PDB file of C-alpha atoms in Angstrom:
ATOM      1  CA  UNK A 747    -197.791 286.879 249.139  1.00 86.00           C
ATOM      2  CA  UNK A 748    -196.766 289.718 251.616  1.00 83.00           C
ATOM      3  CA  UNK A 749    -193.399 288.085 252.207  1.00 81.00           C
ATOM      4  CA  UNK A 750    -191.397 285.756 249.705  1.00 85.00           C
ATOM      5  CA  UNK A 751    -190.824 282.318 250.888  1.00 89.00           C
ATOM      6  CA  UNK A 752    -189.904 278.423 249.798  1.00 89.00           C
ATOM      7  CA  UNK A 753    -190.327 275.594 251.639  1.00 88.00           C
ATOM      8  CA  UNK A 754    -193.245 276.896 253.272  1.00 91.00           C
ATOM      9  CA  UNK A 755    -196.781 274.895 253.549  1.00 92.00           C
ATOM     10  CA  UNK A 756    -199.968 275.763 251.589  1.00 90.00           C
ATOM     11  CA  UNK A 757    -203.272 274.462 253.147  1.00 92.00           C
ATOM     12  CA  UNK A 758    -206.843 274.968 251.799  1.00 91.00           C
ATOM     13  CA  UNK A 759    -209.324 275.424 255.038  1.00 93.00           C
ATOM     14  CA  UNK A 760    -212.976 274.791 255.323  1.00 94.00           C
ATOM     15  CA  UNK A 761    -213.572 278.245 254.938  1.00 93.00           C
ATOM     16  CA  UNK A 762    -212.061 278.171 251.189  1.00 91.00           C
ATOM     17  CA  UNK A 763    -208.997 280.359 252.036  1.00 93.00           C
ATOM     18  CA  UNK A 764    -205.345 279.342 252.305  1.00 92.00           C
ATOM     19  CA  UNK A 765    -203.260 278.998 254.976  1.00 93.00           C
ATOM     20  CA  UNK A 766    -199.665 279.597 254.265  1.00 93.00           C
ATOM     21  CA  UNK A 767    -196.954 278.878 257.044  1.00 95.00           C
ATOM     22  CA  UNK A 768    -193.139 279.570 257.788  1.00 94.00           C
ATOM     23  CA  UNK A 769    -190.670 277.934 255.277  1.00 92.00           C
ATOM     24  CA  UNK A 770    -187.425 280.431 254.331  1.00 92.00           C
ATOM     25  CA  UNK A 771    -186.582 283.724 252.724  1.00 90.00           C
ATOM     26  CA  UNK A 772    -185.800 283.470 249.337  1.00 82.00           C
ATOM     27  CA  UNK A 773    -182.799 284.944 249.106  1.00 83.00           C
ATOM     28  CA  UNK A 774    -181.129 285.029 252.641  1.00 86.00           C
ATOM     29  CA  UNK A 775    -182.724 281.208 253.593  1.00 88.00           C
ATOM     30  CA  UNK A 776    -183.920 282.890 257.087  1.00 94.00           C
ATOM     31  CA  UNK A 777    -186.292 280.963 258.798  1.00 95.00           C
ATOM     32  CA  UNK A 778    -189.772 282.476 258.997  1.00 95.00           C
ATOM     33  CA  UNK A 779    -192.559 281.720 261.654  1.00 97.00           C
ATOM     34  CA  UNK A 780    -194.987 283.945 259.989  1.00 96.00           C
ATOM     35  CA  UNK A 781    -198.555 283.043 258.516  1.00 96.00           C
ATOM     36  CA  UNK A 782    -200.584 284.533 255.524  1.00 94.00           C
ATOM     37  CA  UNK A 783    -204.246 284.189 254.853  1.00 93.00           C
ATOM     38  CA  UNK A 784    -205.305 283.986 250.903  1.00 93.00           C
ATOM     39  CA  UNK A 785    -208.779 285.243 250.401  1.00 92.00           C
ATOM     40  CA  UNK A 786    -210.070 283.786 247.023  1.00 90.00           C
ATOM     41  CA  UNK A 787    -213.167 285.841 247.152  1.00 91.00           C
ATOM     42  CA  UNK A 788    -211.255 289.203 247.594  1.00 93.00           C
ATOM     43  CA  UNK A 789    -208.306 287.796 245.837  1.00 92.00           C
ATOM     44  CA  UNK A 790    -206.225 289.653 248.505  1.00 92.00           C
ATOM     45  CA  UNK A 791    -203.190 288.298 251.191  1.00 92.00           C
ATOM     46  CA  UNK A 792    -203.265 289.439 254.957  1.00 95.00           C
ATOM     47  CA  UNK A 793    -200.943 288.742 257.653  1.00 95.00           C
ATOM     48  CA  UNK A 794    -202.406 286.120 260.358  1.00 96.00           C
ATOM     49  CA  UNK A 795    -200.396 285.463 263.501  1.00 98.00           C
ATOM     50  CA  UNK A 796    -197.285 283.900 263.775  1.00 98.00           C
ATOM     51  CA  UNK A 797    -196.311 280.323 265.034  1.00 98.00           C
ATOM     52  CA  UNK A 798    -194.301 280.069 268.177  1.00 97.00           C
ATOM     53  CA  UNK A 799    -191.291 278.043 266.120  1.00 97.00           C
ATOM     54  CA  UNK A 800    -190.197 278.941 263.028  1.00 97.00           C
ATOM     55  CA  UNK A 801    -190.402 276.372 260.540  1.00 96.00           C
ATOM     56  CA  UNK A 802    -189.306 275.079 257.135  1.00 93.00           C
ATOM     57  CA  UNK A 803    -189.510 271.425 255.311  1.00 92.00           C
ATOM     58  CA  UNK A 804    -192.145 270.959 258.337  1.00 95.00           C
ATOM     59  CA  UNK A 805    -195.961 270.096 257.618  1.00 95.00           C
ATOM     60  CA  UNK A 806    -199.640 271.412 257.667  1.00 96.00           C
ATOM     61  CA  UNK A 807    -202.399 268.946 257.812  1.00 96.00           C
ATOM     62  CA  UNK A 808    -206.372 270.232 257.652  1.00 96.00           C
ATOM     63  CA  UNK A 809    -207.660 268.050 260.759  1.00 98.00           C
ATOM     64  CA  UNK A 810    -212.018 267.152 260.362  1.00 96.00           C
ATOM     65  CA  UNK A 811    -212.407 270.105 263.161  1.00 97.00           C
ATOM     66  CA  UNK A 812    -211.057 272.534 260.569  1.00 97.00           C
ATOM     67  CA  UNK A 813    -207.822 272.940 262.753  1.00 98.00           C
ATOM     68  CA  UNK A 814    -204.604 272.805 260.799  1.00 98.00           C
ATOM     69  CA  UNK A 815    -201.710 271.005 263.025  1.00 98.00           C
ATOM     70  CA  UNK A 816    -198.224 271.990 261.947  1.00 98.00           C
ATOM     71  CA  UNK A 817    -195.285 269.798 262.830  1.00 96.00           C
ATOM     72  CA  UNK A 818    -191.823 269.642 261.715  1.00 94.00           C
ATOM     73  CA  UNK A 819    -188.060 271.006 261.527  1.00 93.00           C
ATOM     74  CA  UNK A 820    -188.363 270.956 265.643  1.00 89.00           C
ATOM     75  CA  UNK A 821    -190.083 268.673 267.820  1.00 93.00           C
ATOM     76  CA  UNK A 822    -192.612 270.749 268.588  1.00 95.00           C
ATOM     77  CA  UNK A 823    -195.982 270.859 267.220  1.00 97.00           C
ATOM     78  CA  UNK A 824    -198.795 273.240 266.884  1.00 98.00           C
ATOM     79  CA  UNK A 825    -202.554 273.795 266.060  1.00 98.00           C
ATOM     80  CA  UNK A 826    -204.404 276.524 263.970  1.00 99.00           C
ATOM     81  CA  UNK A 827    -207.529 277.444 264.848  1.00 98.00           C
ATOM     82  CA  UNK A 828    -209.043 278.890 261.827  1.00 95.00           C
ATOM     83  CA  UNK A 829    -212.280 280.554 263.941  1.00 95.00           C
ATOM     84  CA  UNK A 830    -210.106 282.604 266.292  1.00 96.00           C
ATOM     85  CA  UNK A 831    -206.861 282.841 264.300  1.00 96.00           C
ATOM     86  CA  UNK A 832    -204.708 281.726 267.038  1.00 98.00           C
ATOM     87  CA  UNK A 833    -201.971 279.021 267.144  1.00 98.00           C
ATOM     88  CA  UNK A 834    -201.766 276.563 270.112  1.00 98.00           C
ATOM     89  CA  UNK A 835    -198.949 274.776 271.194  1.00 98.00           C
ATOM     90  CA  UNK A 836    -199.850 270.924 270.611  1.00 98.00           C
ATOM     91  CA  UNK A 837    -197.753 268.116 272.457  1.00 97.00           C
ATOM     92  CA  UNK A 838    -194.237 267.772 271.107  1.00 96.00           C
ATOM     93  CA  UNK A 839    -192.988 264.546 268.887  1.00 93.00           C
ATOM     94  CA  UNK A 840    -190.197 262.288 269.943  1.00 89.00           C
ATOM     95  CA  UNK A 841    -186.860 264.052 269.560  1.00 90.00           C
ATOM     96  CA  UNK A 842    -184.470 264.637 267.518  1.00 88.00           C
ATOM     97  CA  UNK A 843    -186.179 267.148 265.359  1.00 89.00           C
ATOM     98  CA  UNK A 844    -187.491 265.883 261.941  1.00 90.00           C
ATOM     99  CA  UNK A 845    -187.921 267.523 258.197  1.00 90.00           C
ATOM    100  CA  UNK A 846    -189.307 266.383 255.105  1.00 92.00           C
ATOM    101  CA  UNK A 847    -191.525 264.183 256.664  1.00 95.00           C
ATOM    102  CA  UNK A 848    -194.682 263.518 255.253  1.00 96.00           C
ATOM    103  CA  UNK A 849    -198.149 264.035 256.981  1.00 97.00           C
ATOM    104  CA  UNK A 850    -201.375 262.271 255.967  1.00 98.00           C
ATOM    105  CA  UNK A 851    -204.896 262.459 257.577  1.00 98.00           C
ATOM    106  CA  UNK A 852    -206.616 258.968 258.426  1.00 98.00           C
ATOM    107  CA  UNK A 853    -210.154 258.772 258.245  1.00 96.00           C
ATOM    108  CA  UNK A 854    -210.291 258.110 262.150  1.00 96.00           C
ATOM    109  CA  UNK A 855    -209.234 261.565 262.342  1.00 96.00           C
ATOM    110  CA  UNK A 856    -205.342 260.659 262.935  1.00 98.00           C
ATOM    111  CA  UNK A 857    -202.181 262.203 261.498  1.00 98.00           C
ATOM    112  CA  UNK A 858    -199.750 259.953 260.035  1.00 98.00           C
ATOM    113  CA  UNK A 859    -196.458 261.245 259.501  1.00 97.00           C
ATOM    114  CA  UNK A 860    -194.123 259.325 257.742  1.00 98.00           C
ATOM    115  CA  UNK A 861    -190.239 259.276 257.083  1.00 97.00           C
ATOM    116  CA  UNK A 862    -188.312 261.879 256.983  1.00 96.00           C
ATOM    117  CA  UNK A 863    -184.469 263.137 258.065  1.00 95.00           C
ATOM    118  CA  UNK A 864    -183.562 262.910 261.341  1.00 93.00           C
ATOM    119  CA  UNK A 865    -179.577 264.316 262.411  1.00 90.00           C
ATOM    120  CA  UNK A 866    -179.237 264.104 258.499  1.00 92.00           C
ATOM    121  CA  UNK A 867    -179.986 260.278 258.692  1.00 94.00           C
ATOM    122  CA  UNK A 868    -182.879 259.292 256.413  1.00 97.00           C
ATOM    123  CA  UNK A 869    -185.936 257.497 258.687  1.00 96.00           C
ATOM    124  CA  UNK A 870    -188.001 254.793 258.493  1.00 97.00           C
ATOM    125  CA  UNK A 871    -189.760 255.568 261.827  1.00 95.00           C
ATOM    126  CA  UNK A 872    -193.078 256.923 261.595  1.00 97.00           C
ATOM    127  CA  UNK A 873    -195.589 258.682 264.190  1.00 96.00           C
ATOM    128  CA  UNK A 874    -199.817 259.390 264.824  1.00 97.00           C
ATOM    129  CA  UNK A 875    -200.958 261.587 266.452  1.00 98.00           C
ATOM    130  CA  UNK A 876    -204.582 261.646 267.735  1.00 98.00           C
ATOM    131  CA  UNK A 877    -206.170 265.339 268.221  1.00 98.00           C
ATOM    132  CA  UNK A 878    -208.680 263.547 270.633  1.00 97.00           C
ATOM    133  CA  UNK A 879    -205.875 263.127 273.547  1.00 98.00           C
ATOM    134  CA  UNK A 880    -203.188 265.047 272.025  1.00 98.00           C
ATOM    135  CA  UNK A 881    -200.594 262.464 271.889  1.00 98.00           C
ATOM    136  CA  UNK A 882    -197.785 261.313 269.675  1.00 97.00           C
ATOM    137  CA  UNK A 883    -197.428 257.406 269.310  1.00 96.00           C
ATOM    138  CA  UNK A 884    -194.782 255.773 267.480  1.00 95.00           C
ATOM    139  CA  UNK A 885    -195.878 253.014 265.420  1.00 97.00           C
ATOM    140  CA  UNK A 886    -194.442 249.933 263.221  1.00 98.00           C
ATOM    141  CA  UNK A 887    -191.398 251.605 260.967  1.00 98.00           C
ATOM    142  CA  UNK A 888    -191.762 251.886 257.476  1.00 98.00           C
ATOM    143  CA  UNK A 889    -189.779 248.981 255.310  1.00 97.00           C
ATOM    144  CA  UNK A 890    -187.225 251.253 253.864  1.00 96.00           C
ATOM    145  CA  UNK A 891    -185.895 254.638 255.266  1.00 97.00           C
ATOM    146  CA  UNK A 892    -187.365 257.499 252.593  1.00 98.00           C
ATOM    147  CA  UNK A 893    -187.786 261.048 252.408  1.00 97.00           C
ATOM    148  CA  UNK A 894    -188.852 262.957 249.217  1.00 96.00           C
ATOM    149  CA  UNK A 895    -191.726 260.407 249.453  1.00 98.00           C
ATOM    150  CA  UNK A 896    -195.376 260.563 248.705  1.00 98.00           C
ATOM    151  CA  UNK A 897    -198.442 259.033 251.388  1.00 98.00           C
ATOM    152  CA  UNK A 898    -201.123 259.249 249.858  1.00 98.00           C
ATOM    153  CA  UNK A 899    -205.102 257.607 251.782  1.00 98.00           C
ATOM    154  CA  UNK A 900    -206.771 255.066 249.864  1.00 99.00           C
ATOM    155  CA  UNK A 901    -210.354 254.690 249.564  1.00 98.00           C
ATOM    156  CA  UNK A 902    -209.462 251.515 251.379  1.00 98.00           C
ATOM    157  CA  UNK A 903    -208.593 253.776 254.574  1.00 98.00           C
ATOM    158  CA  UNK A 904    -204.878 252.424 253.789  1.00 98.00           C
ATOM    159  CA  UNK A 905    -202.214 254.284 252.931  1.00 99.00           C
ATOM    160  CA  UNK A 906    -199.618 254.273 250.168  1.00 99.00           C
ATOM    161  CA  UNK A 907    -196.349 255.068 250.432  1.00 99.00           C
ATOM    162  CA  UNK A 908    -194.262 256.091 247.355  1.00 99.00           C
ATOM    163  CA  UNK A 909    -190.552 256.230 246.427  1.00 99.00           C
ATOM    164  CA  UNK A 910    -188.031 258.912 247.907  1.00 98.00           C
ATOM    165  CA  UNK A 911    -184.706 258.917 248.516  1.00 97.00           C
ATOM    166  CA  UNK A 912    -182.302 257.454 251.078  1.00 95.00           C
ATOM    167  CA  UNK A 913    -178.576 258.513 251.517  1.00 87.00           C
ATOM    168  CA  UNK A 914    -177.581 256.004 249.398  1.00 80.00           C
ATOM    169  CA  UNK A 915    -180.247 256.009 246.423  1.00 94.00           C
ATOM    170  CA  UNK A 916    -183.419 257.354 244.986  1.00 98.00           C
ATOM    171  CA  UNK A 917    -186.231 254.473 245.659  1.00 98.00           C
ATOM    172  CA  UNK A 918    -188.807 252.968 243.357  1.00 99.00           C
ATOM    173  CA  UNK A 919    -189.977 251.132 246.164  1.00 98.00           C
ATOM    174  CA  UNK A 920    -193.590 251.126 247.524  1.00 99.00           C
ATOM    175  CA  UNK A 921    -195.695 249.866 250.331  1.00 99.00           C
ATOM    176  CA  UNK A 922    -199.025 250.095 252.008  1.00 99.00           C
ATOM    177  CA  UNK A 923    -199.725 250.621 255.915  1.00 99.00           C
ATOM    178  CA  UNK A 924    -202.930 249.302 257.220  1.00 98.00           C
ATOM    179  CA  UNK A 925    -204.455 251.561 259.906  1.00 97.00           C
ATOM    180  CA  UNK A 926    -206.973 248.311 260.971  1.00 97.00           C
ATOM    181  CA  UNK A 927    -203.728 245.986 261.833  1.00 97.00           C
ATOM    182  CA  UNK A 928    -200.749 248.600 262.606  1.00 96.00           C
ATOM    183  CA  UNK A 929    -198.335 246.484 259.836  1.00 97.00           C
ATOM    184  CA  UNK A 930    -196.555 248.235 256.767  1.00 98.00           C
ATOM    185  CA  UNK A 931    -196.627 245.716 253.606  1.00 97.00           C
ATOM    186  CA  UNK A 932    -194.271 245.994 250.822  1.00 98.00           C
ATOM    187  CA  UNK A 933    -196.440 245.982 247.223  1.00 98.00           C
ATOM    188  CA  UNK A 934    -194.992 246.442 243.768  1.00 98.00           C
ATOM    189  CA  UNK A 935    -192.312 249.013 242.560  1.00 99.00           C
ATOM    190  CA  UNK A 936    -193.167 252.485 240.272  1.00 99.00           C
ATOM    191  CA  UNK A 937    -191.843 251.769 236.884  1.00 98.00           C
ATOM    192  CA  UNK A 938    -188.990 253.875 237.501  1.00 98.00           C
ATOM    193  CA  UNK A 939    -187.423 255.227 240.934  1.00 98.00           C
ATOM    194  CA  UNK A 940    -188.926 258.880 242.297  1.00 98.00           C
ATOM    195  CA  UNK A 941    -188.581 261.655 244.915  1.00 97.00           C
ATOM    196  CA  UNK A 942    -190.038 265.205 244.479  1.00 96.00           C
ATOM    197  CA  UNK A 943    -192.540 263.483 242.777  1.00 97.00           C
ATOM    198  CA  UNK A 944    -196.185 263.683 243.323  1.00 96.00           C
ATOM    199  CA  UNK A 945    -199.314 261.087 243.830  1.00 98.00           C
ATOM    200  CA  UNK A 946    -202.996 261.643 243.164  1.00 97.00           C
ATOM    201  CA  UNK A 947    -206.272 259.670 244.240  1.00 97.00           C
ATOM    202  CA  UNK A 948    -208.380 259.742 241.294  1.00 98.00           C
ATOM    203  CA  UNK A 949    -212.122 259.600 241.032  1.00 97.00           C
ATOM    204  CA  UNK A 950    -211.768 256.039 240.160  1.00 98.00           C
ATOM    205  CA  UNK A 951    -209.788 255.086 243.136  1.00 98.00           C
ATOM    206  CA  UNK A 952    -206.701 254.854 241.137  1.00 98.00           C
ATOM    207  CA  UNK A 953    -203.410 256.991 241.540  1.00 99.00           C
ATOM    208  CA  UNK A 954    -201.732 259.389 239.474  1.00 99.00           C
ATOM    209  CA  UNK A 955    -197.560 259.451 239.908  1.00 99.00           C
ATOM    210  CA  UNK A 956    -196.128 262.255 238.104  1.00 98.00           C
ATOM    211  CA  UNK A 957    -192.549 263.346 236.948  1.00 98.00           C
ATOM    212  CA  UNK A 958    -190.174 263.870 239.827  1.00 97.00           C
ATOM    213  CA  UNK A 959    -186.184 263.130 240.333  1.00 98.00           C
ATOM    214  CA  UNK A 960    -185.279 260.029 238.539  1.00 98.00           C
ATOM    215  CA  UNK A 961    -181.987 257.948 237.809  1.00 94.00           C
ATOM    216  CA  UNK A 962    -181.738 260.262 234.760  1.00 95.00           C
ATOM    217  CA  UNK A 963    -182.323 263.439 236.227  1.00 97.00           C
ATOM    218  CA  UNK A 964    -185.428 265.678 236.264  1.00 98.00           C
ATOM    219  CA  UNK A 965    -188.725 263.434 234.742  1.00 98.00           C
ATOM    220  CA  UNK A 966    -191.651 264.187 232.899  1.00 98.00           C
ATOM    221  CA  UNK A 967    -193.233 260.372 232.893  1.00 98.00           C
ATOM    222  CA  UNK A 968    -195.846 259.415 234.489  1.00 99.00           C
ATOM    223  CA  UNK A 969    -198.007 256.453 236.096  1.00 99.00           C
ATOM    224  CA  UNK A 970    -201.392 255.069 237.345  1.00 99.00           C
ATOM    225  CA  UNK A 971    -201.010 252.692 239.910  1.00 99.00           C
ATOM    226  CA  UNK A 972    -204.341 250.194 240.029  1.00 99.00           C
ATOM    227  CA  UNK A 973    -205.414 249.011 243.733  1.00 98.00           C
ATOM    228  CA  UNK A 974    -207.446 246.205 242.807  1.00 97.00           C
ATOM    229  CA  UNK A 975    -204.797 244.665 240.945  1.00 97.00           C
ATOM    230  CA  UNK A 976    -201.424 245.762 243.021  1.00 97.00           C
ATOM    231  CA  UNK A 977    -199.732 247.055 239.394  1.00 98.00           C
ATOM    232  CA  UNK A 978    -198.133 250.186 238.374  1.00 99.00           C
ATOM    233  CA  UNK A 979    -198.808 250.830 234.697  1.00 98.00           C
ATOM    234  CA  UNK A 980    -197.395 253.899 232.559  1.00 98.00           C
ATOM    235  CA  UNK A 981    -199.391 256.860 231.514  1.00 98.00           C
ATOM    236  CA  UNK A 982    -198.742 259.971 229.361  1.00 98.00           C
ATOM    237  CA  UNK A 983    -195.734 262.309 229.603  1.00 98.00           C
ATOM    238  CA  UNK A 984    -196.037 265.675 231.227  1.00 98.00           C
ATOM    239  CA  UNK A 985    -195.327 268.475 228.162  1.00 97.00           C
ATOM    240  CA  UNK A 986    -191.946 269.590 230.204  1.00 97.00           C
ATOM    241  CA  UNK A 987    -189.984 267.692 233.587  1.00 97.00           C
ATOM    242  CA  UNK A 988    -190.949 268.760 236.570  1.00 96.00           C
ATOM    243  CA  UNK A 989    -189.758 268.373 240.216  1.00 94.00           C
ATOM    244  CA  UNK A 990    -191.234 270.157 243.837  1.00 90.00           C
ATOM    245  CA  UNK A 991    -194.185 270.821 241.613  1.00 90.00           C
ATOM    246  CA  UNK A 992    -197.952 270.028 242.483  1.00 89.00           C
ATOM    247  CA  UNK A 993    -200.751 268.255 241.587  1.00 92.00           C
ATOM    248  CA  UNK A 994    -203.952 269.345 241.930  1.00 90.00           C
ATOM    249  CA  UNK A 995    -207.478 267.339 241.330  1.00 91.00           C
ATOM    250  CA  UNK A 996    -210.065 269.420 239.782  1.00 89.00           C
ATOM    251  CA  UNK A 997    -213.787 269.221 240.219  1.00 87.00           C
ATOM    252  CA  UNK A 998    -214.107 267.510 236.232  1.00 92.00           C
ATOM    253  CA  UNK A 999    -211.699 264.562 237.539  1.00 93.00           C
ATOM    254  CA  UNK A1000    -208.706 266.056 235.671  1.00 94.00           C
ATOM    255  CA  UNK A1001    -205.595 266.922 237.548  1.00 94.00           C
ATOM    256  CA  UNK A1002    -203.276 270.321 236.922  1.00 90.00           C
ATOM    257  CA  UNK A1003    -199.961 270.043 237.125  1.00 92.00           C
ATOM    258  CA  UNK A1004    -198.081 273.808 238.745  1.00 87.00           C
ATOM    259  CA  UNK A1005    -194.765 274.510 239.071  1.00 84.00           C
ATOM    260  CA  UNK A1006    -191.760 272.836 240.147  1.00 86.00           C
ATOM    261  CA  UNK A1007    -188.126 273.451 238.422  1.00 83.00           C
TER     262      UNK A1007
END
């Protein structure tokens, strides 16, 4: 990249390129409102313009229109528009300002964000917002204030929630929101508690946990949780532990794990 960063957002447009947004110096933990482009086909980085906030721990979201909405660290929001290469200012989200929130697209087209710290009190709140009319609602609260977490779409059109932490504890807890009646539903526990972990839909429907922060420190387990029959069952060890990593799944139905410390 042009400019070193962390805690910045990575999204993959339509168009095959990357959008990469704020996050911090590396060194100096300045907050950065500028945007790079990656260019697989040239395998080059170019500036793109910059977002009216600056923003870290905040997050990107591809919308169906191939618009990317960015949201976080401040109440404000903002749009992408990946044709002109232009930011928009989007309506703002209920204040006080939120981080490490996590964003999900619903197939009506919604964003789901979930979670979160708020005035360094871990959330349970959660908000959609609905390109169509460019409104924030607040919705039903999560059963269990998390960050760190994981929200992950079913092919149900539900959503899974995964872990995190709260002030007091890392969380093995789960549970499912249901688009269709507005209600979060508790469902079983991970094998082990999470956060900084990741979650993957599979091909078959299933999904992938992997490694994470865990009562023992850094992990390297993982597990496949099954929605047809509501269980969590353990799967194969990573090589090394790995936390703020990514997982990634590939064309062949594999997934590759990157990164992380």
């Amino acid at each position: 990249m042009a400019k070193p960063r962390k805690y910045h957002t990575a999204t993959l447009l339509k168009s095959g390129q990357v959008l990469v947004t704020g996050g911090t110096t590396t060194e100096s933990d300045v907050l950065l409102n500028s945007t790079e482009i990656y260019d697989p086909l040239t395998d080059k980085w170019s500036h793109s313009a910059s977002m009216a906030a600056a923003r870290s721990e905040h997050t990107a979201i591809l919308l169906n229109s191939g618009k990317v909405l960015v949201s976080g660290y401040g109440v404000t929001s903002e749009i992408y528009d990946s044709s002109t290469g232009q930011w928009n200012p989007a309506s703002s989200m209920k204040p006080p300002a939120r981080y490490y929130s996590i964003a999900t697209l619903l197939k009506s087209d919604k964003v789901l964000v979930t979670g979160g710290v708020r005035s360094a009190i871990y959330q349970a709140d959660c908000d959609i917002y609905d390109p169509s009319t460019d409104q924030w609602d607040t919705i039903a609260n999560m059963t269990a204030p998390r960050a760190a977490h994981t929200a992950i779409l079913l092919n149900s059109r539900k959503v899974l929630v995964t872990g995190g932490e709260t002030n007091a504890h890392l969380l093995a807890s789960c549970e499912i929101y249901d688009p269709s009646t507005g209600k979060w539903n508790n469902v079983t526990s991970m094998t082990e508690e999470r956060s900084s972990h990741t979650t993957t839909l599979l091909k078959s429907g299933k999904v992938l946990a992997t490694a994470g922060y865990g009562h023992t420190g850094t992990l390297d387990s993982s597990e496949i949780y099954d929605p047809s029959t509501g269980k969590w069952n353990p799967s194969a060890r990573l090589s090394i532990p790995r936390e703020f990593h990514t997982a990634t799944l590939l064309n062949s139905g594999k997934v590759l794990i990157t990164g992380g410390e």
